[in-house]
XYZ file of N, CA and C in Angstrom:
576
model
N -6.412 -39.088 38.487
C -7.017 -38.618 37.191
C -7.024 -36.987 37.405
N -7.319 -36.545 38.672
C -7.316 -35.037 38.810
C -5.830 -34.480 39.095
N -4.877 -35.581 39.570
C -3.495 -35.103 39.647
C -2.821 -34.706 38.403
N -3.614 -35.569 37.096
C -3.024 -35.486 35.757
C -3.566 -34.047 35.280
N -4.884 -33.824 35.513
C -5.339 -32.617 35.036
C -4.725 -31.195 35.484
N -4.148 -31.379 36.806
C -3.803 -30.579 37.496
C -2.207 -30.070 36.767
N -1.527 -31.272 36.341
C -0.300 -31.157 35.687
C -0.234 -30.491 34.603
N -1.472 -31.003 33.628
C -1.618 -30.506 32.335
C -2.079 -29.202 32.437
N -2.926 -28.626 33.170
C -3.241 -27.261 33.338
C -2.034 -26.360 33.700
N -0.955 -27.021 34.725
C 0.153 -26.174 34.929
C 1.031 -26.022 33.925
N 1.387 -27.132 33.121
C 1.924 -27.317 31.811
C 1.612 -26.037 30.617
N 0.203 -25.850 30.794
C -0.364 -25.045 29.555
C -0.198 -23.663 30.090
N -0.398 -23.519 31.435
C -0.369 -21.989 31.686
C 1.269 -21.719 31.863
N 2.161 -22.501 32.275
C 3.756 -22.090 32.136
C 3.889 -21.829 30.597
N 3.544 -22.402 29.419
C 3.647 -22.589 28.193
C 3.106 -21.221 27.357
N 1.755 -21.079 28.273
C 1.177 -19.622 27.773
C 2.151 -18.448 28.211
N 2.412 -18.507 29.382
C 3.103 -17.502 30.310
C 4.549 -17.117 29.286
N 5.214 -18.576 28.787
C 6.333 -18.232 27.955
C 5.911 -17.789 26.855
N 5.114 -18.238 26.209
C 4.640 -17.363 24.977
C 4.612 -16.084 24.832
N 3.615 -15.581 25.940
C 3.494 -14.168 26.033
C 4.776 -13.449 26.173
N 5.629 -13.854 27.345
C 6.878 -13.282 27.664
C 7.841 -13.275 26.272
N 7.542 -14.307 25.431
C 8.535 -14.134 24.219
C 7.859 -13.103 23.168
N 6.491 -12.812 22.964
C 5.992 -12.395 22.117
C 6.498 -10.488 22.699
N 6.167 -10.450 23.793
C 6.475 -9.141 24.491
C 8.170 -8.593 24.644
N 8.689 -9.629 25.086
C 10.153 -9.435 25.037
C 10.697 -8.842 23.911
N 10.551 -9.890 22.621
C 10.734 -9.602 21.318
C 9.813 -8.558 20.561
N 8.979 -7.947 21.033
C 8.310 -6.960 20.359
C 7.577 -7.352 19.135
N 6.933 -8.447 19.309
C 6.376 -9.091 18.162
C 4.791 -9.171 18.042
N 4.368 -7.900 18.915
C 3.137 -7.481 18.915
C 2.612 -6.280 17.984
N 1.766 -6.281 17.419
C 1.159 -5.241 16.247
C 1.149 -3.989 16.813
N 1.615 -2.859 16.163
C 1.210 -1.696 16.439
C 0.510 -0.978 15.549
N 0.417 -1.709 14.718
C -0.698 -1.301 13.617
C -0.899 -2.451 12.607
N -2.271 -2.407 11.625
C -2.600 -3.262 10.875
C -2.773 -2.342 9.651
N -2.727 -3.110 8.347
C -2.968 -2.062 7.342
C -3.451 -3.008 6.361
N -4.961 -3.065 5.948
C -5.513 -4.129 5.143
C -5.223 -5.577 5.809
N -5.247 -5.852 6.930
C -4.704 -6.809 7.701
C -3.195 -7.452 7.722
N -2.424 -6.692 7.092
C -0.855 -6.748 7.269
C -0.412 -6.252 8.671
N 0.317 -6.759 9.127
C 0.774 -6.314 10.700
C 2.085 -5.658 10.759
N 1.922 -4.467 11.154
C 3.459 -3.733 11.822
C 3.672 -4.188 12.913
N 5.110 -4.646 13.170
C 5.257 -5.118 14.476
C 5.955 -4.141 15.255
N 5.918 -3.947 16.762
C 6.640 -3.172 17.440
C 8.145 -3.138 17.078
N 8.597 -4.382 16.889
C 9.886 -4.193 16.655
C 10.319 -3.783 15.557
N 9.720 -3.883 14.355
C 10.076 -2.989 13.027
C 9.948 -1.533 13.378
N 8.670 -1.338 14.029
C 8.543 0.279 14.310
C 9.607 0.984 14.953
N 10.061 0.293 16.088
C 10.919 0.724 16.935
C 12.147 0.909 16.339
N 12.508 -0.022 15.687
C 14.103 -0.377 14.822
C 14.043 0.937 13.848
N 12.716 1.189 13.031
C 13.180 1.919 11.896
C 13.094 3.575 12.539
N 12.089 3.698 13.831
C 12.238 4.943 14.119
C 13.007 5.496 15.177
N 13.900 4.762 15.769
C 15.239 4.900 16.307
C 16.297 5.096 15.468
N 16.569 4.527 14.176
C 17.301 4.783 13.200
C 17.125 6.420 12.529
N 15.739 6.530 12.333
C 15.405 7.794 12.044
C 15.545 9.011 12.840
N 15.390 8.573 14.197
C 15.873 9.603 15.122
C 17.214 9.643 15.097
N 17.834 8.813 15.352
C 19.319 8.872 15.326
C 19.927 9.673 14.059
N 19.585 9.560 12.882
C 19.839 10.204 11.639
C 19.219 11.724 11.893
N 18.253 12.051 12.274
C 17.962 13.323 12.279
C 18.317 14.254 13.518
N 18.910 13.563 14.541
C 19.461 14.164 15.730
C 21.043 14.387 15.258
N 21.497 13.608 14.621
C 22.805 14.059 14.064
C 22.807 14.793 13.061
N 22.100 15.196 12.165
C 22.224 16.098 11.114
C 21.774 17.516 11.729
N 20.857 17.574 12.783
C 20.087 18.947 13.521
C 21.965 19.296 14.113
N 22.568 18.352 15.043
C 23.536 18.623 15.826
C 24.549 19.249 14.616
N 24.898 18.477 13.754
C 25.803 18.977 12.755
C 25.411 20.170 12.290
N 24.313 20.622 11.972
C 23.688 21.782 11.370
C 23.908 22.962 12.613
N 23.435 22.562 13.651
C 23.358 23.597 14.842
C 24.800 23.925 15.645
N 25.781 22.602 15.144
C 27.067 22.877 15.971
C 27.103 22.803 17.169
N 26.252 22.030 17.729
C 26.328 21.657 19.283
C 25.128 20.453 19.525
N 25.030 19.876 20.462
C 24.529 18.641 20.851
C 23.134 19.100 21.259
N 22.028 18.469 20.724
C 20.755 18.677 21.277
C 20.457 18.198 22.764
N 19.528 18.975 23.257
C 19.181 18.936 24.703
C 18.292 17.655 24.760
N 17.970 16.585 25.834
C 16.879 15.684 25.860
C 15.766 16.351 25.524
N 15.283 17.643 25.827
C 13.991 17.870 25.782
C 13.675 18.265 24.141
N 14.789 18.418 23.488
C 14.739 18.700 22.061
C 14.514 17.576 21.235
N 14.889 16.236 21.683
C 15.400 15.033 21.053
C 13.843 14.717 21.304
N 13.186 14.543 22.833
C 12.000 14.183 23.087
C 10.848 14.713 21.981
N 11.158 16.198 21.899
C 9.984 16.931 20.744
C 10.087 16.167 19.418
N 11.305 15.767 18.957
C 11.592 15.274 17.636
C 10.886 13.933 17.755
N 11.112 13.195 18.889
C 10.552 11.735 18.635
C 9.185 11.766 18.270
N 8.497 12.362 18.756
C 7.024 12.320 18.496
C 6.371 12.532 17.030
N 7.333 13.284 16.374
C 7.131 13.502 14.864
C 7.564 12.400 14.036
N 8.904 11.921 14.755
C 9.667 10.726 13.933
C 8.817 9.408 13.884
N 8.060 9.166 15.354
C 7.004 8.281 15.596
C 6.106 8.095 14.475
N 5.463 9.352 14.234
C 4.424 9.636 13.112
C 4.802 9.530 11.967
N 5.903 9.901 11.659
C 6.359 9.655 10.126
C 6.966 8.272 9.749
N 7.483 7.800 10.915
C 7.840 6.165 10.614
C 6.806 5.183 10.629
N 5.479 5.416 11.140
C 4.442 4.589 11.004
C 3.785 4.953 9.663
N 3.939 6.251 9.399
C 3.198 6.636 8.238
C 3.918 5.848 6.745
N 5.240 5.983 7.047
C 6.062 5.303 5.988
C 5.672 3.744 5.892
N 5.886 3.103 7.098
C 5.483 1.746 6.956
C 4.030 1.481 6.723
N 3.408 2.216 7.017
C 1.822 1.988 6.176
C 1.909 1.922 4.718
N 2.801 2.975 4.083
C 2.876 3.142 2.605
C 3.603 1.556 2.253
N 4.658 1.437 3.115
C 5.177 0.227 2.616
C 4.575 -0.876 2.489
N 3.501 -1.255 3.570
C 2.654 -2.339 3.334
C 1.805 -2.252 2.175
N 1.395 -1.052 1.733
C 0.216 -0.997 0.540
C 1.153 -1.341 -0.638
N 2.510 -0.806 -0.841
C 3.148 -1.128 -1.819
C 3.553 -2.599 -2.000
N 3.704 -3.196 -0.991
C 4.188 -4.555 -0.792
C 3.062 -5.579 -1.311
N 1.677 -5.218 -1.006
C 0.526 -5.715 -1.050
C 0.377 -5.705 -2.872
N 0.537 -4.635 -3.390
C 0.096 -4.218 -4.695
C 1.313 -5.066 -5.510
N 2.659 -5.022 -4.897
C 3.734 -5.596 -5.731
C 3.325 -7.213 -6.034
N 3.065 -7.595 -4.730
C 2.629 -9.089 -4.488
C 1.583 -9.405 -5.642
N 0.757 -8.694 -5.762
C -0.523 -8.911 -6.777
C 0.253 -8.852 -7.956
N 1.011 -8.002 -8.438
C 1.395 -7.838 -9.540
C 2.319 -8.892 -10.283
N 3.344 -8.908 -9.284
C 4.702 -9.676 -9.831
C 5.148 -10.855 -8.844
N 4.037 -11.126 -8.013
C 4.320 -12.597 -7.334
C 5.506 -12.447 -6.600
N 5.948 -13.817 -6.406
C 7.299 -14.082 -5.826
C 8.566 -13.587 -6.492
N 8.438 -13.067 -7.398
C 9.584 -11.958 -8.409
C 9.869 -10.872 -7.241
N 8.958 -10.347 -6.524
C 9.272 -9.076 -5.990
C 10.953 -9.188 -5.237
N 10.993 -9.713 -4.186
C 12.234 -9.543 -3.480
C 13.369 -9.697 -4.443
N 13.509 -10.730 -5.264
C 14.518 -10.783 -6.375
C 14.928 -9.651 -7.182
N 13.829 -8.963 -7.690
C 13.955 -7.607 -8.379
C 14.186 -6.608 -7.659
N 13.747 -6.342 -6.475
C 14.246 -5.254 -5.729
C 15.589 -5.481 -5.237
N 16.203 -6.786 -4.918
C 17.573 -7.065 -4.650
C 18.380 -6.439 -5.806
N 17.756 -6.971 -7.226
C 18.806 -6.302 -8.181
C 18.703 -4.909 -8.128
N 17.725 -4.126 -7.844
C 17.981 -2.613 -8.339
C 18.793 -2.340 -7.187
N 19.074 -2.659 -5.964
C 19.765 -2.253 -4.853
C 21.108 -2.523 -5.182
N 21.461 -3.756 -5.950
C 22.664 -4.282 -6.089
C 23.187 -3.443 -7.266
N 22.207 -2.727 -8.274
C 22.594 -1.802 -9.325
C 23.360 -0.394 -8.702
N 22.696 -0.285 -7.540
C 22.886 1.024 -6.987
C 24.265 1.048 -6.614
N 25.026 2.400 -6.481
C 26.374 1.936 -5.927
C 26.110 2.669 -4.467
N 26.482 1.608 -3.762
C 26.337 1.907 -2.114
C 27.348 1.633 -1.507
N 28.508 1.461 -2.187
C 29.764 1.488 -1.190
C 30.020 2.228 -0.063
N 30.051 3.460 -0.484
C 30.178 4.745 0.091
C 29.351 4.843 1.379
N 28.203 4.497 0.934
C 26.908 4.576 2.041
C 27.144 3.422 3.107
N 27.734 2.237 2.902
C 27.964 1.404 3.292
C 28.966 1.609 4.566
N 29.911 2.412 4.476
C 30.511 2.912 5.614
C 30.015 4.071 6.569
N 29.269 4.825 6.026
C 28.616 5.965 6.659
C 27.330 5.521 7.258
N 26.606 4.518 7.318
C 25.639 3.960 7.740
C 25.624 4.011 9.009
N 26.703 3.142 9.685
C 26.518 2.930 11.184
C 26.473 4.152 11.857
N 27.356 5.131 11.528
C 27.749 6.412 12.141
C 26.389 7.278 12.176
N 25.791 7.267 10.819
C 24.494 8.284 10.485
C 23.235 7.642 11.242
N 22.868 6.445 11.061
C 21.687 5.731 11.302
C 21.904 4.925 12.613
N 23.307 4.744 13.147
C 23.078 4.034 14.546
C 22.777 2.474 14.344
N 22.799 1.905 13.069
C 22.698 0.772 12.824
C 23.728 0.096 11.648
N 23.437 -1.297 11.491
C 24.222 -1.923 10.303
C 24.142 -1.607 8.865
N 24.898 -1.960 8.355
C 24.554 -1.865 6.801
C 23.470 -2.744 6.345
N 23.324 -3.791 6.743
C 22.106 -4.968 6.602
C 20.889 -4.548 6.978
N 20.722 -3.898 8.054
C 19.718 -3.334 8.659
C 19.262 -2.434 7.961
N 19.810 -1.481 7.598
C 19.594 -0.264 6.807
C 19.149 -0.477 5.653
N 19.834 -1.475 4.916
C 19.226 -2.164 3.622
C 17.930 -2.547 3.610
N 17.402 -3.177 4.700
C 16.325 -3.951 5.019
C 15.127 -2.555 5.278
N 15.590 -1.516 6.004
C 14.671 -0.794 6.337
C 14.471 0.504 5.347
N 15.410 0.602 4.736
C 15.328 1.888 3.678
C 15.582 1.808 2.530
N 16.760 0.721 2.216
C 16.826 0.436 0.576
C 15.780 -0.591 -0.107
N 15.572 -1.374 0.541
C 14.545 -2.483 -0.039
C 13.150 -1.900 -0.177
N 12.859 -0.942 0.732
C 11.413 -0.388 0.578
C 11.559 0.514 -0.601
N 12.693 1.177 -0.997
C 12.683 2.109 -2.065
C 12.858 1.391 -3.506
N 13.688 0.424 -2.967
C 13.607 -0.304 -4.613
C 12.279 -0.844 -4.917
N 11.324 -1.240 -4.021
C 10.147 -1.548 -4.082
C 9.070 -0.648 -4.675
N 9.427 0.612 -4.028
C 8.713 1.738 -4.695
C 8.955 1.806 -6.120
N 10.188 1.995 -6.518
C 10.763 2.070 -7.686
C 10.177 1.356 -8.804
N 10.134 -0.281 -8.358
C 9.563 -1.407 -9.062
C 7.939 -1.032 -9.290
N 7.287 -0.406 -8.570
C 5.898 -0.242 -8.613
C 5.454 0.878 -9.353
N 6.506 1.826 -9.360
C 6.312 3.037 -10.185
C 6.607 2.900 -11.553
N 7.445 1.539 -11.895
C 7.900 1.065 -13.248
C 6.658 0.447 -13.805
N 6.174 -0.339 -13.038
C 4.754 -1.138 -13.329
C 3.667 -0.206 -13.376
N 3.552 0.686 -12.853
C 2.291 1.935 -13.011
C 2.570 2.715 -14.320
N 3.656 2.662 -14.897
C 3.900 3.616 -16.028
C 3.242 2.939 -17.167
N 3.137 1.586 -17.029
C 2.355 1.122 -18.371
C 0.881 1.391 -18.255
N 0.207 1.909 -17.034
C -0.801 2.120 -17.018
C -1.133 3.654 -17.205
N -0.291 4.318 -17.460
C 0.032 5.681 -17.579
C -0.681 6.482 -16.076
N -0.079 5.991 -15.084
C -0.364 6.444 -13.497
C 1.135 6.622 -12.949
N 1.108 7.370 -12.065
C 2.284 7.466 -11.186
C 2.034 6.978 -9.784
N 3.381 6.679 -8.976
C 3.364 6.203 -7.662
C 2.625 7.016 -6.854
N 2.673 8.379 -6.965
C 2.264 9.255 -5.858
C 0.584 9.190 -6.099
N -0.029 9.334 -7.228
C -1.295 9.124 -7.319
C -1.835 7.985 -6.866
N -1.298 6.876 -7.050
C -1.625 5.268 -6.703
C -1.678 5.391 -5.095
N -0.454 5.816 -4.681
C -0.352 5.567 -3.345
C -1.368 6.701 -2.604
N -1.902 7.897 -2.900
C -2.815 8.734 -2.293
C -3.991 7.985 -2.455
N -4.285 7.430 -3.848
C -5.550 6.535 -3.811
C -5.858 5.292 -2.864
N -4.498 4.627 -2.596
C -4.627 3.332 -1.679
C -4.644 3.587 -0.269
N -3.985 4.770 0.075
C -4.073 5.405 1.264
C -5.646 5.480 1.564
N -6.283 6.532 0.875
C -7.717 6.630 1.048
C -8.436 5.274 1.177
N -8.202 4.070 0.608
C -8.927 3.129 0.332
C -8.706 2.066 1.556
N -7.539 2.203 2.276
C -6.904 1.569 3.216
C -7.706 1.399 4.290
N -7.647 0.066 4.842
C -8.019 0.081 6.327
C -7.110 0.005 7.273
N -6.813 0.629 8.215
C -5.785 0.744 8.896
C -6.304 0.970 10.314
N -5.677 0.308 11.295
C -5.833 0.346 12.459
C -4.509 0.908 13.561
N -4.692 1.653 14.235
C -3.212 2.108 15.091
C -3.626 1.647 16.587
N -2.507 1.087 17.152
C -2.567 0.737 18.423
C -1.766 1.561 19.347
N -0.922 2.521 18.664
C -0.253 3.410 19.736
C -0.848 4.304 20.194
N -0.499 4.905 21.517
C -1.191 6.186 21.854
C -0.721 7.208 21.270
N -1.189 8.185 21.115
C -0.971 9.634 20.641
C -0.782 9.459 19.015
N -0.922 8.516 18.532
C -1.185 8.366 16.916
C -2.534 7.910 16.497
N -2.885 8.413 15.416
C -4.154 7.924 14.546
C -4.305 7.977 13.234
N -5.118 7.121 12.801
C -5.467 7.138 11.460
C -6.327 8.005 10.807
N -6.175 9.010 9.980
C -7.368 9.846 9.544
C -6.992 10.300 8.315
N -8.121 10.214 7.507
C -7.835 10.663 6.045
C -6.836 10.222 5.103
N -6.407 8.983 5.338
C -5.285 8.285 4.600
C -4.257 8.421 5.075
N -3.797 9.058 6.189
C -2.777 9.391 6.857
C -2.482 8.962 8.271
N -1.391 9.113 9.036
C -0.955 8.760 10.328
C -0.996 10.061 10.850
N -1.572 10.428 11.777
C -1.573 11.884 12.598
C -1.541 11.587 13.913
N -0.671 12.769 14.368
C -0.458 12.942 16.047
C -1.871 13.188 16.630
N -2.382 12.211 17.456
C -3.844 12.507 18.213
C -3.639 13.700 19.117
N -4.622 14.252 19.116
C -4.714 15.734 19.592
C -4.948 15.561 21.283
């Protein structure tokens, strides 16, 4: 009987270890929560790296030179802050759209994207952002389409998206689990 407990314990320990490895390896752990909605490390890293890639390429094109690693490192802190701030806003918009439109949100947002002329953008995305067009669409176009949907929904109430978002940010309960970033006065800031 004791031998069975040993094997059961060993199997449980190995399973737990494999689960932890899977979560860490795939960056499925939260870097922040917004009103209970999680922002995963995977999503945060993907969006931050795409933003950094775009910003570095545009700065290099403007300066006609390659940025040094120190310059890129200095940019990355602000890119991380802006990325997390953007993802917080996306979670707030998603929650409000879900409340207002229910299951129709994704279909309506995809229709907005389809109506836009993105063929020329499709070719430029890999070079500018260092990502596929499908990832770019998920990271940038879909959240923008959702913001347009919410703005249209708010017009019936004589409100605008910026006022609503400012109010939603003030009322949001956000927790940030990244070093050097903090939630303060409804926005993500670099910690002193």
